[in-house]
Amino acid sequence: AAAAALAATTAGREASAEAPRTSPADAALGGARVTLYQYDVCPFCNKVKAFLDYHGVPYDVVEVNPMTKGELGWVEDGWKKVPIVTVGDEKLNDSSAIIAELTKRFDASGSSANAGAWFGAKKTKAYLEREATWTKWVDERFVHVLTPNIYRTWAEAVKSFDYITKRGNFGYFERESARWVGAASMYVIAHRVLKKRHGIEDERADLYAECDKFVDEAVGSRKFCGGDAPNNADLCVFGVLRAVKTFETFADVMANTSIRPWYERMEKAVGPATRTDGLEN
């Protein structure tokens, strides 16, 4: 196991060595290489990916085995929950904290790769309050309503772990173990723990209601929650939804809520993934 962890970590760092060293956000990040340690369909990881993609920050991706976490063998502070982002030798934990820290650095430098971004512009009190309210809602409500939908049936639970067979430098046994054990674990957790903890009776109906709530109350008559350009709340909601774009859940949300026009505007605003392996998010 130790050898596998070392090999995985080395492979991730070797991949990083081939990545571009410059980005339009270098003024904020000092030219440091950015690496994201993730699970491909993790909603919190996808919040971070949407943020990085929107601001044109090139980043290496290391897919972490959800069962062994061997790719995190280098971690010394005990925090092994993904997403983890490294900026050079600096380690950042927790999706909301990562986004907040990078936003602070970009704001201070006035740097962003996206011409439509808010960096360098003065943010009003109302803007900041609306952004904070809805980014908090994503973490405390939206993610937890979405999750039971992904694992609503056994077939959907298994599909949610299909990525493990296509992404990451895993052997056959590692892939299949993570796929089947992970699917079984999350199916049980979603039905026996998450729905009860978050007061969810009908997962689809609750998800539809939360999507419509975001459109009605956060976006309203604006193009985005952020106004004419997305803010962090927009990026977080978009990232969470984009994580399940190949799932039945996503198709149902697009067909049964008012969120599609906003989502399509977000797709255009965020643009293609800026991860250095050339894969789509």
PDB file of N, CA and C in Angstrom, residues 4 6 42-43 68 87 90 94 111 145 156-157 175 183 187 202 207 216 257 267 270 275 280-281:
ATOM      1  N   ALA A   4       2.330   1.744  -3.357  1.00  0.00           N
ATOM      2  CA  ALA A   4       1.332   2.259  -4.291  1.00  0.00           C
ATOM      3  C   ALA A   4       1.099   3.743  -4.076  1.00  0.00           C
ATOM      4  N   LEU A   6       3.244   5.902  -2.811  1.00  0.00           N
ATOM      5  CA  LEU A   6       4.414   6.631  -3.290  1.00  0.00           C
ATOM      6  C   LEU A   6       4.393   6.741  -4.801  1.00  0.00           C
ATOM      7  N   CYS A  42     -17.110  14.698  -7.060  1.00  0.00           N
ATOM      8  CA  CYS A  42     -17.332  15.335  -5.772  1.00  0.00           C
ATOM      9  C   CYS A  42     -17.866  16.753  -5.982  1.00  0.00           C
ATOM     10  N   PRO A  43     -19.034  17.102  -5.428  1.00  0.00           N
ATOM     11  CA  PRO A  43     -19.578  18.444  -5.656  1.00  0.00           C
ATOM     12  C   PRO A  43     -18.683  19.558  -5.123  1.00  0.00           C
ATOM     13  N   THR A  68      -8.527   4.276  -0.685  1.00  0.00           N
ATOM     14  CA  THR A  68      -7.190   4.228  -0.065  1.00  0.00           C
ATOM     15  C   THR A  68      -6.585   5.595   0.205  1.00  0.00           C
ATOM     16  N   VAL A  87      -0.792  25.467  -4.022  1.00  0.00           N
ATOM     17  CA  VAL A  87      -0.300  26.600  -4.817  1.00  0.00           C
ATOM     18  C   VAL A  87       1.189  26.662  -4.531  1.00  0.00           C
ATOM     19  N   GLU A  90       2.346  25.555  -0.973  1.00  0.00           N
ATOM     20  CA  GLU A  90       1.314  25.887   0.018  1.00  0.00           C
ATOM     21  C   GLU A  90       0.092  25.000  -0.167  1.00  0.00           C
ATOM     22  N   ASP A  94     -10.421  22.606   2.063  1.00  0.00           N
ATOM     23  CA  ASP A  94     -11.837  22.947   2.139  1.00  0.00           C
ATOM     24  C   ASP A  94     -12.247  23.863   0.985  1.00  0.00           C
ATOM     25  N   SER A 111      -6.241  40.857 -10.475  1.00  0.00           N
ATOM     26  CA  SER A 111      -5.879  39.940 -11.560  1.00  0.00           C
ATOM     27  C   SER A 111      -6.943  38.891 -11.795  1.00  0.00           C
ATOM     28  N   VAL A 145     -29.029  18.299  -0.770  1.00  0.00           N
ATOM     29  CA  VAL A 145     -30.234  17.889  -1.476  1.00  0.00           C
ATOM     30  C   VAL A 145     -29.870  17.158  -2.763  1.00  0.00           C
ATOM     31  N   GLU A 156     -28.140   4.239 -10.414  1.00  0.00           N
ATOM     32  CA  GLU A 156     -27.572   5.588 -10.413  1.00  0.00           C
ATOM     33  C   GLU A 156     -26.338   5.659  -9.516  1.00  0.00           C
ATOM     34  N   ALA A 157     -26.370   4.935  -8.405  1.00  0.00           N
ATOM     35  CA  ALA A 157     -25.217   4.919  -7.499  1.00  0.00           C
ATOM     36  C   ALA A 157     -23.994   4.331  -8.184  1.00  0.00           C
ATOM     37  N   ARG A 175      -9.646   0.019  -9.031  1.00  0.00           N
ATOM     38  CA  ARG A 175     -10.807   0.612  -9.706  1.00  0.00           C
ATOM     39  C   ARG A 175     -12.107  -0.089  -9.324  1.00  0.00           C
ATOM     40  N   ALA A 183     -20.033   2.716  -4.348  1.00  0.00           N
ATOM     41  CA  ALA A 183     -21.443   2.820  -4.727  1.00  0.00           C
ATOM     42  C   ALA A 183     -22.342   2.281  -3.618  1.00  0.00           C
ATOM     43  N   TYR A 187     -24.895   4.632  -1.452  1.00  0.00           N
ATOM     44  CA  TYR A 187     -26.327   4.314  -1.582  1.00  0.00           C
ATOM     45  C   TYR A 187     -26.962   4.203  -0.201  1.00  0.00           C
ATOM     46  N   ASP A 202     -38.872  13.654  -0.525  1.00  0.00           N
ATOM     47  CA  ASP A 202     -38.844  13.334  -1.956  1.00  0.00           C
ATOM     48  C   ASP A 202     -37.640  14.059  -2.548  1.00  0.00           C
ATOM     49  N   LEU A 207     -35.049  18.810  -4.762  1.00  0.00           N
ATOM     50  CA  LEU A 207     -34.003  19.359  -5.630  1.00  0.00           C
ATOM     51  C   LEU A 207     -34.594  20.365  -6.611  1.00  0.00           C
ATOM     52  N   ASP A 216     -35.128  32.121  -8.676  1.00  0.00           N
ATOM     53  CA  ASP A 216     -36.078  33.171  -8.303  1.00  0.00           C
ATOM     54  C   ASP A 216     -35.485  34.193  -7.332  1.00  0.00           C
ATOM     55  N   THR A 257     -37.224  22.286 -14.045  1.00  0.00           N
ATOM     56  CA  THR A 257     -37.032  23.510 -13.269  1.00  0.00           C
ATOM     57  C   THR A 257     -36.782  24.676 -14.216  1.00  0.00           C
ATOM     58  N   GLU A 267     -22.436  28.188 -18.661  1.00  0.00           N
ATOM     59  CA  GLU A 267     -21.550  27.394 -19.528  1.00  0.00           C
ATOM     60  C   GLU A 267     -20.738  28.305 -20.436  1.00  0.00           C
ATOM     61  N   VAL A 270     -18.219  30.498 -18.190  1.00  0.00           N
ATOM     62  CA  VAL A 270     -17.099  29.751 -17.609  1.00  0.00           C
ATOM     63  C   VAL A 270     -16.138  29.273 -18.690  1.00  0.00           C
ATOM     64  N   ARG A 275      -7.875  22.759 -16.850  1.00  0.00           N
ATOM     65  CA  ARG A 275      -7.004  21.732 -16.299  1.00  0.00           C
ATOM     66  C   ARG A 275      -5.973  21.331 -17.346  1.00  0.00           C
ATOM     67  N   GLU A 280     -12.219  17.294 -20.131  1.00  0.00           N
ATOM     68  CA  GLU A 280     -13.340  18.172 -19.825  1.00  0.00           C
ATOM     69  C   GLU A 280     -13.761  17.973 -18.369  1.00  0.00           C
ATOM     70  N   ASN A 281     -14.385  18.996 -17.816  1.00  0.00           N
ATOM     71  CA  ASN A 281     -14.986  18.858 -16.487  1.00  0.00           C
ATOM     72  C   ASN A 281     -16.482  18.638 -16.607  1.00  0.00           C
TER      73      ASN A 281
END
